[in-house]
Amino acid sequence: MSFSPLDSDLLGPLFTTEAMRDCFTDRSWIASMLAVEAALARSESRLGLAPDALGLAIEAIRPDDLDIPSIGVQAGIAGVPTIPFVKAVQSRLSAELERSFHKGATTQDIMDTALVLRMRDALDLVAADVDAIIQGLSRLADAHRGTPCVGRSYGQHAAPVSFGYKAAVWLSGIADVAGRLPDLRTHVLVVSFGGPVGTLASLGDAGPLVLEGLAAELGLGVTPLCWHTNRGRIAETGTWLVRLIGALAKMATDVLHLASTEVAEVAEPHIPGRGGSSAMPHKRNPVASTVILACHATASPHAATLFGAMAAAHERPAGPWHAEWNALPLLFGFASGALREARTLAEGLTVDAERMRANIDLTRGLLFADAAAGRLGAKLGREAAHRLVEQAAETVRRTGAMLPDVLSQEPAVRDCGVDLAPAFDLAPAVAAAARWVDPALRQAAAVRERLSANRS
């Protein structure tokens, strides 16, 4: 078994998507490193710092032309993959072109910019899944805006809501994180090119021009100063991914409870062969929610690694920077697995409206205790009304009677002349919850529009 689920044949399909795994394969890394070197050559050739043929020669080299396992072995000696990579590419260039190859660059420039290119592809995959999840949850919230459902506090029945409202809460949380993706892309998709200590001294006055040209060639932004040891952008990316997984985990946590045998208000979409047990033939385990929560449990320590890398020493860190190569791809991998499963839920969750309605009656009217106390409070005072209903609730739990019947026997209730029937009317509570669906749908639509414009 591999050390990482990104390249594990056994665990990879469970926790990550094939497309995200492809983003961070050795071949993809090498392809991006080649793309950076070719773009650098083209930028320098326009300023007369490299032959025009150099960029074309690098472009002609395919990742499979290089002995990637050998580069990996040599990286274990050199401490970074870039050194053996540069030697491998040089060996395929003519003597004339080899003299201008990698000019002005350092190891970190190639690795950081290649990582940014990998991040760009990975964020595209994330954006596509997020868009699909937002669409699916928007449909779910809209379809069930008026479906009565128990609202729960501390796992206990609290007051009626609608299932559409519950789905709208999931939707709004995910949309809130997704809405920051365009700004994240602008901030983190930037070129890294500073030379040995970040000053591009070896290129003289041409340094800033080469930097701008390199960024333009790769379609990346430029930072005011070299970011070799300013690692906030990488940490920010990790933080955003953890927030996204956390928003998905909120939905998974609710679904896991709602799908339990005793509640049975929803079910994950049935897929033949999924969710079974090696011992119990009857089981249909909530696999999607389980994977999301597993990814969530694993994600935050990797984000902590990225924050640790921000304490970078002087002009080149030893250790914390290298740790990013493990942590960030893993975060993208776990995000992809969580997104895949969340999309399954958003697009296929089975909702049992009849069971939801039956569960509202499970506590024999206690779900309406707050509304009853509110109506009585206008006459008896808030504290007295709360105490009276609290005592009535104890009677309900002890005797199994209905709360309206218990309250109707209270002298204080009879004497105050308050009509409690409206307090036990489900419609106003459901309507109050349903009215929040539209704001969530508008938020989601605005986020989708922003994501679409950003992709364009």
Short mmCIF file of C-alpha atoms in Angstrom, two decimals:
data_model
loop_
_atom_site.label_atom_id
_atom_site.label_comp_id
_atom_site.label_asym_id
_atom_site.label_seq_id
_atom_site.Cartn_x
_atom_site.Cartn_y
_atom_site.Cartn_z
CA MET A 1 0.00 0.00 0.00
CA SER A 2 1.24 3.49 -0.83
CA PHE A 3 2.03 6.06 1.87
CA SER A 4 -0.39 8.50 0.25
CA PRO A 5 -3.99 7.98 -0.88
CA LEU A 6 -3.18 10.17 -3.87
CA ASP A 7 -1.18 7.34 -5.42
CA SER A 8 -2.59 4.33 -3.59
CA ASP A 9 -4.40 1.79 -5.73
CA LEU A 10 -6.10 0.47 -2.59
CA LEU A 11 -7.29 3.68 -0.86
CA GLY A 12 -7.04 6.25 -3.63
CA PRO A 13 -10.41 5.50 -5.23
CA LEU A 14 -12.10 5.81 -1.82
CA PHE A 15 -10.72 9.17 -0.71
CA THR A 16 -9.81 10.97 -3.95
CA THR A 17 -10.93 11.29 -7.54
CA GLU A 18 -8.96 9.99 -10.46
CA ALA A 19 -8.85 13.46 -12.01
CA MET A 20 -7.35 14.99 -8.87
CA ARG A 21 -4.86 12.17 -8.57
CA ASP A 22 -3.80 12.92 -12.14
CA CYS A 23 -3.18 16.54 -11.17
CA PHE A 24 -0.37 15.56 -8.85
CA THR A 25 1.20 12.55 -10.55
CA ASP A 26 4.95 12.59 -11.13
CA ARG A 27 4.26 13.03 -14.83
CA SER A 28 2.08 16.09 -14.20
CA TRP A 29 4.74 17.63 -11.96
CA ILE A 30 7.43 17.10 -14.60
CA ALA A 31 5.14 18.47 -17.33
CA SER A 32 4.62 21.63 -15.31
CA MET A 33 8.34 22.00 -14.61
CA LEU A 34 9.00 21.70 -18.34
CA ALA A 35 6.28 24.28 -19.03
CA VAL A 36 7.92 26.72 -16.62
CA GLU A 37 11.36 26.27 -18.18
CA ALA A 38 9.96 26.67 -21.70
CA ALA A 39 8.06 29.82 -20.72
CA LEU A 40 11.22 31.22 -19.09
CA ALA A 41 13.19 30.54 -22.26
CA ARG A 42 10.61 32.31 -24.40
CA SER A 43 10.53 35.31 -22.08
CA GLU A 44 14.32 35.59 -22.10
CA SER A 45 14.59 35.09 -25.86
CA ARG A 46 12.46 38.20 -26.44
CA LEU A 47 15.07 40.19 -24.50
CA GLY A 48 18.01 38.61 -26.29
CA LEU A 49 19.03 36.58 -23.24
CA ALA A 50 18.42 33.17 -24.83
CA PRO A 51 18.25 31.75 -28.35
CA ASP A 52 14.79 31.58 -29.89
CA ALA A 53 15.31 27.86 -30.44
CA LEU A 54 15.64 27.14 -26.72
CA GLY A 55 11.94 27.43 -25.95
CA LEU A 56 11.04 25.22 -28.89
CA ALA A 57 13.62 22.63 -27.86
CA ILE A 58 12.24 22.45 -24.31
CA GLU A 59 8.67 22.25 -25.61
CA ALA A 60 9.68 19.25 -27.70
CA ILE A 61 10.66 17.32 -24.58
CA ARG A 62 7.83 15.21 -23.20
CA PRO A 63 7.67 14.07 -19.59
CA ASP A 64 7.94 10.46 -20.74
CA ASP A 65 11.23 11.33 -22.46
CA LEU A 66 12.79 11.77 -19.02
CA ASP A 67 13.61 8.96 -16.61
CA ILE A 68 11.29 10.08 -13.81
CA PRO A 69 12.18 7.27 -11.38
CA SER A 70 15.86 8.12 -11.80
CA ILE A 71 15.12 11.80 -11.16
CA GLY A 72 13.33 10.72 -7.99
CA VAL A 73 16.29 8.67 -6.82
CA GLN A 74 18.63 11.58 -7.46
CA ALA A 75 16.22 13.93 -5.66
CA GLY A 76 16.79 11.80 -2.57
CA ILE A 77 20.46 12.70 -2.84
CA ALA A 78 20.12 16.33 -3.95
CA GLY A 79 17.30 17.20 -1.54
CA VAL A 80 15.05 18.60 -4.28
CA PRO A 81 13.73 17.22 -7.59
CA THR A 82 14.75 20.32 -9.56
CA ILE A 83 18.49 19.61 -9.58
CA PRO A 84 18.29 16.20 -11.27
CA PHE A 85 15.45 17.49 -13.44
CA VAL A 86 17.63 20.34 -14.74
CA LYS A 87 20.46 17.91 -15.47
CA ALA A 88 18.11 15.55 -17.29
CA VAL A 89 16.80 18.36 -19.51
CA GLN A 90 20.28 19.73 -20.15
CA SER A 91 21.37 16.34 -21.40
CA ARG A 92 18.77 16.60 -24.15
CA LEU A 93 19.81 20.07 -25.33
CA SER A 94 22.63 21.04 -27.69
CA ALA A 95 25.70 22.67 -26.18
CA GLU A 96 24.62 26.06 -27.58
CA LEU A 97 21.13 25.86 -26.06
CA GLU A 98 22.27 24.28 -22.80
CA ARG A 99 24.30 27.40 -21.94
CA SER A 100 21.13 29.52 -21.75
CA PHE A 101 18.87 26.98 -20.09
CA HIS A 102 17.50 27.79 -16.59
CA LYS A 103 19.15 31.21 -16.77
CA GLY A 104 18.52 33.36 -13.69
CA ALA A 105 16.30 30.72 -12.07
CA THR A 106 16.77 28.71 -8.91
CA THR A 107 15.35 25.45 -7.66
CA GLN A 108 12.50 27.07 -5.76
CA ASP A 109 11.38 29.12 -8.77
CA ILE A 110 10.73 25.98 -10.78
CA MET A 111 9.13 24.00 -7.96
CA ASP A 112 6.91 26.84 -6.72
CA THR A 113 5.69 27.84 -10.15
CA ALA A 114 5.09 24.21 -11.14
CA LEU A 115 3.07 23.82 -7.94
CA VAL A 116 1.01 26.88 -8.85
CA LEU A 117 0.27 25.36 -12.26
CA ARG A 118 -0.85 22.14 -10.53
CA MET A 119 -3.00 24.21 -8.17
CA ARG A 120 -4.64 25.96 -11.11
CA ASP A 121 -5.74 22.68 -12.66
CA ALA A 122 -6.82 21.34 -9.26
CA LEU A 123 -8.90 24.44 -8.50
CA ASP A 124 -10.63 24.04 -11.86
CA LEU A 125 -11.70 20.54 -10.81
CA VAL A 126 -12.86 21.83 -7.44
CA ALA A 127 -14.86 24.62 -9.05
CA ALA A 128 -16.69 22.21 -11.35
CA ASP A 129 -17.77 19.97 -8.47
CA VAL A 130 -18.72 22.93 -6.28
CA ASP A 131 -20.91 24.29 -9.06
CA ALA A 132 -22.69 20.94 -9.42
CA ILE A 133 -23.21 20.68 -5.64
CA ILE A 134 -24.65 24.19 -5.47
CA GLN A 135 -27.05 23.37 -8.31
CA GLY A 136 -28.12 20.11 -6.65
CA LEU A 137 -28.69 21.66 -3.23
CA SER A 138 -30.56 24.58 -4.80
CA ARG A 139 -33.00 22.14 -6.37
CA LEU A 140 -33.32 20.21 -3.11
CA ALA A 141 -33.98 23.32 -1.03
CA ASP A 142 -36.50 24.64 -3.52
CA ALA A 143 -38.36 21.34 -3.83
CA HIS A 144 -38.69 20.91 -0.07
CA ARG A 145 -39.10 24.48 1.08
CA GLY A 146 -42.52 23.56 2.50
CA THR A 147 -41.77 20.01 3.68
CA PRO A 148 -42.25 20.01 7.48
CA CYS A 149 -39.26 18.74 9.40
CA VAL A 150 -38.02 18.63 12.98
CA GLY A 151 -35.53 21.34 13.93
CA ARG A 152 -32.98 19.97 16.39
CA SER A 153 -30.85 21.58 19.08
CA TYR A 154 -28.21 19.53 20.93
CA GLY A 155 -29.64 16.55 19.08
CA GLN A 156 -33.04 17.10 20.69
CA HIS A 157 -36.32 18.16 19.10
CA ALA A 158 -36.46 21.95 19.27
CA ALA A 159 -39.06 23.52 16.95
CA PRO A 160 -40.50 22.81 13.50
CA VAL A 161 -38.64 23.91 10.38
CA SER A 162 -38.83 22.75 6.78
CA PHE A 163 -36.42 20.35 5.15
CA GLY A 164 -35.90 22.93 2.43
CA TYR A 165 -34.62 25.30 5.11
CA LYS A 166 -32.20 22.64 6.37
CA ALA A 167 -30.92 22.10 2.83
CA ALA A 168 -30.68 25.88 2.39
CA VAL A 169 -28.40 26.04 5.42
CA TRP A 170 -26.10 23.48 3.79
CA LEU A 171 -26.27 25.39 0.53
CA SER A 172 -25.49 28.75 2.09
CA GLY A 173 -22.49 27.40 3.99
CA ILE A 174 -20.98 25.85 0.88
CA ALA A 175 -21.78 28.90 -1.26
CA ASP A 176 -20.14 31.15 1.31
CA VAL A 177 -16.85 29.29 0.92
CA ALA A 178 -17.20 28.92 -2.85
CA GLY A 179 -17.79 32.63 -3.26
CA ARG A 180 -14.22 33.27 -2.17
CA LEU A 181 -12.72 31.05 -4.85
CA PRO A 182 -12.34 33.73 -7.56
CA ASP A 183 -10.41 36.00 -5.19
CA LEU A 184 -8.33 33.06 -4.00
CA ARG A 185 -7.37 32.22 -7.57
CA THR A 186 -6.31 35.80 -8.26
CA HIS A 187 -4.22 35.91 -5.10
CA VAL A 188 -2.49 32.53 -5.23
CA LEU A 189 -2.03 31.83 -8.94
CA VAL A 190 1.17 33.85 -9.22
CA VAL A 191 4.56 33.12 -10.72
CA SER A 192 7.60 32.46 -8.55
CA PHE A 193 10.85 33.76 -10.06
CA GLY A 194 13.54 35.40 -7.96
CA GLY A 195 16.80 33.57 -8.45
CA PRO A 196 19.01 32.42 -5.57
CA VAL A 197 17.92 35.04 -3.00
CA GLY A 198 14.88 36.56 -4.68
CA THR A 199 16.52 39.61 -6.27
CA LEU A 200 17.17 38.33 -9.84
CA ALA A 201 20.58 39.94 -9.58
CA SER A 202 22.09 37.68 -12.24
CA LEU A 203 19.74 39.14 -14.86
CA GLY A 204 20.55 42.75 -14.04
CA ASP A 205 18.05 45.33 -15.21
CA ALA A 206 16.30 42.73 -17.36
CA GLY A 207 15.15 40.77 -14.32
CA PRO A 208 11.76 42.45 -13.81
CA LEU A 209 11.04 42.22 -17.55
CA VAL A 210 11.84 38.50 -17.63
CA LEU A 211 9.59 38.02 -14.61
CA GLU A 212 6.68 39.81 -16.27
CA GLY A 213 7.20 37.90 -19.49
CA LEU A 214 7.33 34.57 -17.68
CA ALA A 215 4.08 35.35 -15.88
CA ALA A 216 2.39 36.36 -19.13
CA GLU A 217 3.55 33.18 -20.86
CA LEU A 218 2.03 31.04 -18.12
CA GLY A 219 -1.10 33.13 -17.58
CA LEU A 220 -0.16 33.83 -13.96
CA GLY A 221 -0.02 36.96 -11.83
CA VAL A 222 3.00 38.74 -10.43
CA THR A 223 3.71 39.65 -6.81
CA PRO A 224 5.40 42.90 -5.71
CA LEU A 225 8.37 40.94 -4.32
CA CYS A 226 9.53 37.37 -4.65
CA TRP A 227 7.52 35.05 -2.40
CA HIS A 228 10.15 32.38 -1.76
CA THR A 229 9.78 32.84 1.99
CA ASN A 230 6.37 34.53 2.11
CA ARG A 231 4.27 31.37 2.19
CA GLY A 232 0.94 32.91 3.12
CA ARG A 233 -0.54 32.16 -0.28
CA ILE A 234 0.03 28.44 0.08
CA ALA A 235 -1.34 28.48 3.63
CA GLU A 236 -4.35 30.46 2.39
CA THR A 237 -5.07 27.81 -0.23
CA GLY A 238 -4.91 25.09 2.39
CA THR A 239 -7.18 27.05 4.70
CA TRP A 240 -9.74 27.52 1.96
CA LEU A 241 -9.72 23.81 1.17
CA VAL A 242 -10.23 22.95 4.84
CA ARG A 243 -13.10 25.43 5.05
CA LEU A 244 -14.68 23.87 1.98
CA ILE A 245 -14.36 20.35 3.35
CA GLY A 246 -15.78 21.62 6.65
CA ALA A 247 -18.84 23.05 4.91
CA LEU A 248 -19.37 19.68 3.22
CA ALA A 249 -18.89 17.94 6.56
CA LYS A 250 -21.74 19.99 8.05
CA MET A 251 -24.07 18.49 5.47
CA ALA A 252 -22.63 15.00 5.96
CA THR A 253 -23.08 15.23 9.73
CA ASP A 254 -26.76 16.05 9.34
CA VAL A 255 -27.34 13.39 6.70
CA LEU A 256 -25.62 10.76 8.82
CA HIS A 257 -28.06 11.42 11.67
CA LEU A 258 -31.13 11.83 9.48
CA ALA A 259 -30.34 8.52 7.76
CA SER A 260 -30.02 6.57 11.04
CA THR A 261 -32.53 3.78 11.57
CA GLU A 262 -34.40 5.53 14.38
CA VAL A 263 -34.78 8.80 12.42
CA ALA A 264 -34.97 7.53 8.81
CA GLU A 265 -35.91 10.90 7.31
CA VAL A 266 -33.42 10.70 4.43
CA ALA A 267 -31.36 8.04 2.69
CA GLU A 268 -28.26 8.28 0.59
CA PRO A 269 -28.91 7.35 -3.06
CA HIS A 270 -28.80 3.61 -3.52
CA ILE A 271 -25.91 2.32 -5.61
CA PRO A 272 -25.75 -1.47 -6.06
CA GLY A 273 -22.97 -2.93 -3.98
CA ARG A 274 -22.45 0.24 -1.95
CA GLY A 275 -22.71 0.50 1.82
CA GLY A 276 -22.94 -3.18 2.57
CA SER A 277 -21.38 -5.08 5.44
CA SER A 278 -19.04 -8.07 5.39
CA ALA A 279 -21.08 -9.53 8.26
CA MET A 280 -24.61 -8.09 8.09
CA PRO A 281 -26.50 -8.61 4.82
CA HIS A 282 -29.18 -6.04 5.65
CA LYS A 283 -26.84 -3.06 6.06
CA ARG A 284 -26.84 -0.04 3.77
CA ASN A 285 -24.22 2.18 5.34
CA PRO A 286 -24.06 5.92 4.50
CA VAL A 287 -20.81 5.75 2.58
CA ALA A 288 -20.90 9.27 1.11
CA SER A 289 -21.26 10.91 4.51
CA THR A 290 -18.63 8.61 5.95
CA VAL A 291 -16.03 9.54 3.33
CA ILE A 292 -16.74 13.25 3.70
CA LEU A 293 -16.30 13.07 7.46
CA ALA A 294 -13.12 11.02 7.10
CA CYS A 295 -11.68 13.63 4.74
CA HIS A 296 -12.70 16.36 7.16
CA ALA A 297 -11.02 14.60 10.08
CA THR A 298 -7.81 14.27 8.08
CA ALA A 299 -7.66 17.72 6.50
CA SER A 300 -6.92 20.18 9.29
CA PRO A 301 -3.52 18.74 10.33
CA HIS A 302 -2.28 19.24 6.77
CA ALA A 303 -3.41 22.86 6.87
CA ALA A 304 -1.43 23.20 10.11
CA THR A 305 1.64 22.00 8.20
CA LEU A 306 1.16 24.82 5.69
CA PHE A 307 0.84 27.37 8.48
CA GLY A 308 4.04 26.00 9.97
CA ALA A 309 5.79 26.60 6.66
CA MET A 310 5.13 30.33 7.01
CA ALA A 311 7.96 30.48 9.56
CA ALA A 312 10.47 30.42 6.72
CA ALA A 313 14.07 31.35 7.54
CA HIS A 314 15.80 34.17 5.68
CA GLU A 315 15.81 33.76 1.88
CA ARG A 316 15.36 29.98 1.62
CA PRO A 317 13.71 27.71 4.18
CA ALA A 318 15.03 24.27 5.01
CA GLY A 319 12.26 21.78 5.71
CA PRO A 320 9.00 23.72 6.06
CA TRP A 321 8.93 24.55 2.33
CA HIS A 322 9.54 20.91 1.44
CA ALA A 323 6.67 19.85 3.71
CA GLU A 324 4.25 21.78 1.50
CA TRP A 325 4.82 19.26 -1.30
CA ASN A 326 3.15 16.61 0.85
CA ALA A 327 0.47 18.65 2.59
CA LEU A 328 -1.08 20.68 -0.21
CA PRO A 329 -1.60 17.87 -2.75
CA LEU A 330 -3.11 15.75 0.02
CA LEU A 331 -5.54 18.54 0.89
CA PHE A 332 -6.59 18.78 -2.74
CA GLY A 333 -6.97 15.01 -2.82
CA PHE A 334 -9.19 14.87 0.25
CA ALA A 335 -11.20 17.84 -1.00
CA SER A 336 -11.84 15.99 -4.27
CA GLY A 337 -13.11 12.91 -2.46
CA ALA A 338 -15.35 14.97 -0.20
CA LEU A 339 -16.69 16.93 -3.17
CA ARG A 340 -17.44 13.78 -5.15
CA GLU A 341 -19.46 12.35 -2.27
CA ALA A 342 -21.18 15.65 -1.53
CA ARG A 343 -22.22 15.84 -5.15
CA THR A 344 -23.74 12.37 -4.78
CA LEU A 345 -25.79 13.63 -1.84
CA ALA A 346 -26.78 16.94 -3.41
CA GLU A 347 -27.95 15.32 -6.61
CA GLY A 348 -29.50 12.11 -5.30
CA LEU A 349 -30.53 12.35 -1.65
CA THR A 350 -33.79 10.48 -0.97
CA VAL A 351 -36.18 12.45 1.24
CA ASP A 352 -38.97 10.72 3.20
CA ALA A 353 -41.48 13.52 3.80
CA GLU A 354 -43.95 11.18 5.51
CA ARG A 355 -41.38 10.06 8.05
CA MET A 356 -40.43 13.69 8.67
CA ARG A 357 -44.06 14.49 9.39
CA ALA A 358 -44.41 11.45 11.67
CA ASN A 359 -41.31 12.44 13.64
CA ILE A 360 -42.81 15.85 14.32
CA ASP A 361 -45.53 14.09 16.32
CA LEU A 362 -43.05 11.83 18.09
CA THR A 363 -42.74 14.07 21.15
CA ARG A 364 -46.51 14.56 21.54
CA GLY A 365 -46.59 18.29 20.98
CA LEU A 366 -43.35 19.24 22.77
CA LEU A 367 -42.00 20.56 19.48
CA PHE A 368 -44.46 23.45 19.87
CA ALA A 369 -43.54 24.26 23.50
CA ASP A 370 -41.69 27.43 22.56
CA ALA A 371 -44.64 28.75 20.56
CA ALA A 372 -47.03 27.93 23.41
CA ALA A 373 -44.81 29.69 25.97
CA GLY A 374 -44.61 32.68 23.67
CA ARG A 375 -48.38 33.05 23.47
CA LEU A 376 -48.85 32.56 27.20
CA GLY A 377 -46.08 35.02 27.98
CA ALA A 378 -48.12 37.92 26.64
CA LYS A 379 -50.56 37.38 29.52
CA LEU A 380 -48.61 35.61 32.25
CA GLY A 381 -45.18 37.11 31.76
CA ARG A 382 -42.24 35.41 30.10
CA GLU A 383 -40.78 33.70 33.18
CA ALA A 384 -44.11 32.42 34.49
CA ALA A 385 -45.14 31.14 31.07
CA HIS A 386 -41.79 29.40 30.54
CA ARG A 387 -42.02 27.70 33.94
CA LEU A 388 -45.61 26.59 33.35
CA VAL A 389 -44.84 25.03 29.96
CA GLU A 390 -41.66 23.44 31.32
CA GLN A 391 -43.70 21.73 34.04
CA ALA A 392 -46.29 20.63 31.49
CA ALA A 393 -43.52 19.14 29.38
CA GLU A 394 -42.42 17.03 32.31
CA THR A 395 -45.97 15.75 32.63
CA VAL A 396 -45.99 14.84 28.93
CA ARG A 397 -42.75 12.91 29.30
CA ARG A 398 -43.99 11.13 32.41
CA THR A 399 -47.52 10.26 31.30
CA GLY A 400 -47.39 10.19 27.51
CA ALA A 401 -50.22 12.73 27.27
CA MET A 402 -50.32 15.39 24.55
CA LEU A 403 -48.93 18.81 25.47
CA PRO A 404 -52.07 20.72 24.32
CA ASP A 405 -54.20 18.50 26.58
CA VAL A 406 -51.92 18.96 29.58
CA LEU A 407 -51.83 22.72 29.14
CA SER A 408 -55.59 22.94 28.74
CA GLN A 409 -55.96 21.46 32.23
CA GLU A 410 -53.79 24.13 33.85
CA PRO A 411 -55.91 26.69 35.80
CA ALA A 412 -53.54 29.50 34.86
CA VAL A 413 -54.08 28.74 31.18
CA ARG A 414 -57.85 28.57 31.51
CA ASP A 415 -57.97 31.77 33.55
CA CYS A 416 -55.79 33.88 31.26
CA GLY A 417 -58.07 33.30 28.27
CA VAL A 418 -55.26 32.67 25.77
CA ASP A 419 -56.19 30.57 22.74
CA LEU A 420 -53.31 28.10 22.43
CA ALA A 421 -54.56 26.43 19.24
CA PRO A 422 -52.46 28.68 16.95
CA ALA A 423 -49.32 27.71 18.88
CA PHE A 424 -49.77 24.11 17.71
CA ASP A 425 -50.38 25.06 14.08
CA LEU A 426 -47.50 23.68 12.00
CA ALA A 427 -48.04 25.98 9.02
CA PRO A 428 -46.63 29.27 10.45
CA ALA A 429 -43.42 27.59 11.67
CA VAL A 430 -42.86 25.91 8.31
CA ALA A 431 -43.60 29.15 6.47
CA ALA A 432 -41.13 31.02 8.69
CA ALA A 433 -38.44 28.50 7.77
CA ALA A 434 -39.37 28.38 4.09
CA ARG A 435 -38.96 32.12 3.63
CA TRP A 436 -35.20 31.74 4.12
CA VAL A 437 -34.87 29.43 1.14
CA ASP A 438 -35.05 32.23 -1.42
CA PRO A 439 -32.16 34.23 0.06
CA ALA A 440 -30.03 31.09 -0.03
CA LEU A 441 -31.01 30.46 -3.65
CA ARG A 442 -30.10 34.04 -4.58
CA GLN A 443 -26.76 33.70 -2.83
CA ALA A 444 -26.10 30.45 -4.65
CA ALA A 445 -27.02 31.93 -8.03
CA ALA A 446 -24.69 34.88 -7.46
CA VAL A 447 -21.83 32.57 -6.51
CA ARG A 448 -22.39 30.39 -9.57
CA GLU A 449 -22.35 33.47 -11.77
CA ARG A 450 -19.08 34.59 -10.20
CA LEU A 451 -17.52 31.18 -10.64
CA SER A 452 -18.62 31.09 -14.27
CA ALA A 453 -17.19 34.54 -14.97
CA ASN A 454 -13.93 33.55 -13.29
CA ARG A 455 -13.61 30.46 -15.48
CA SER A 456 -14.31 32.55 -18.58
#
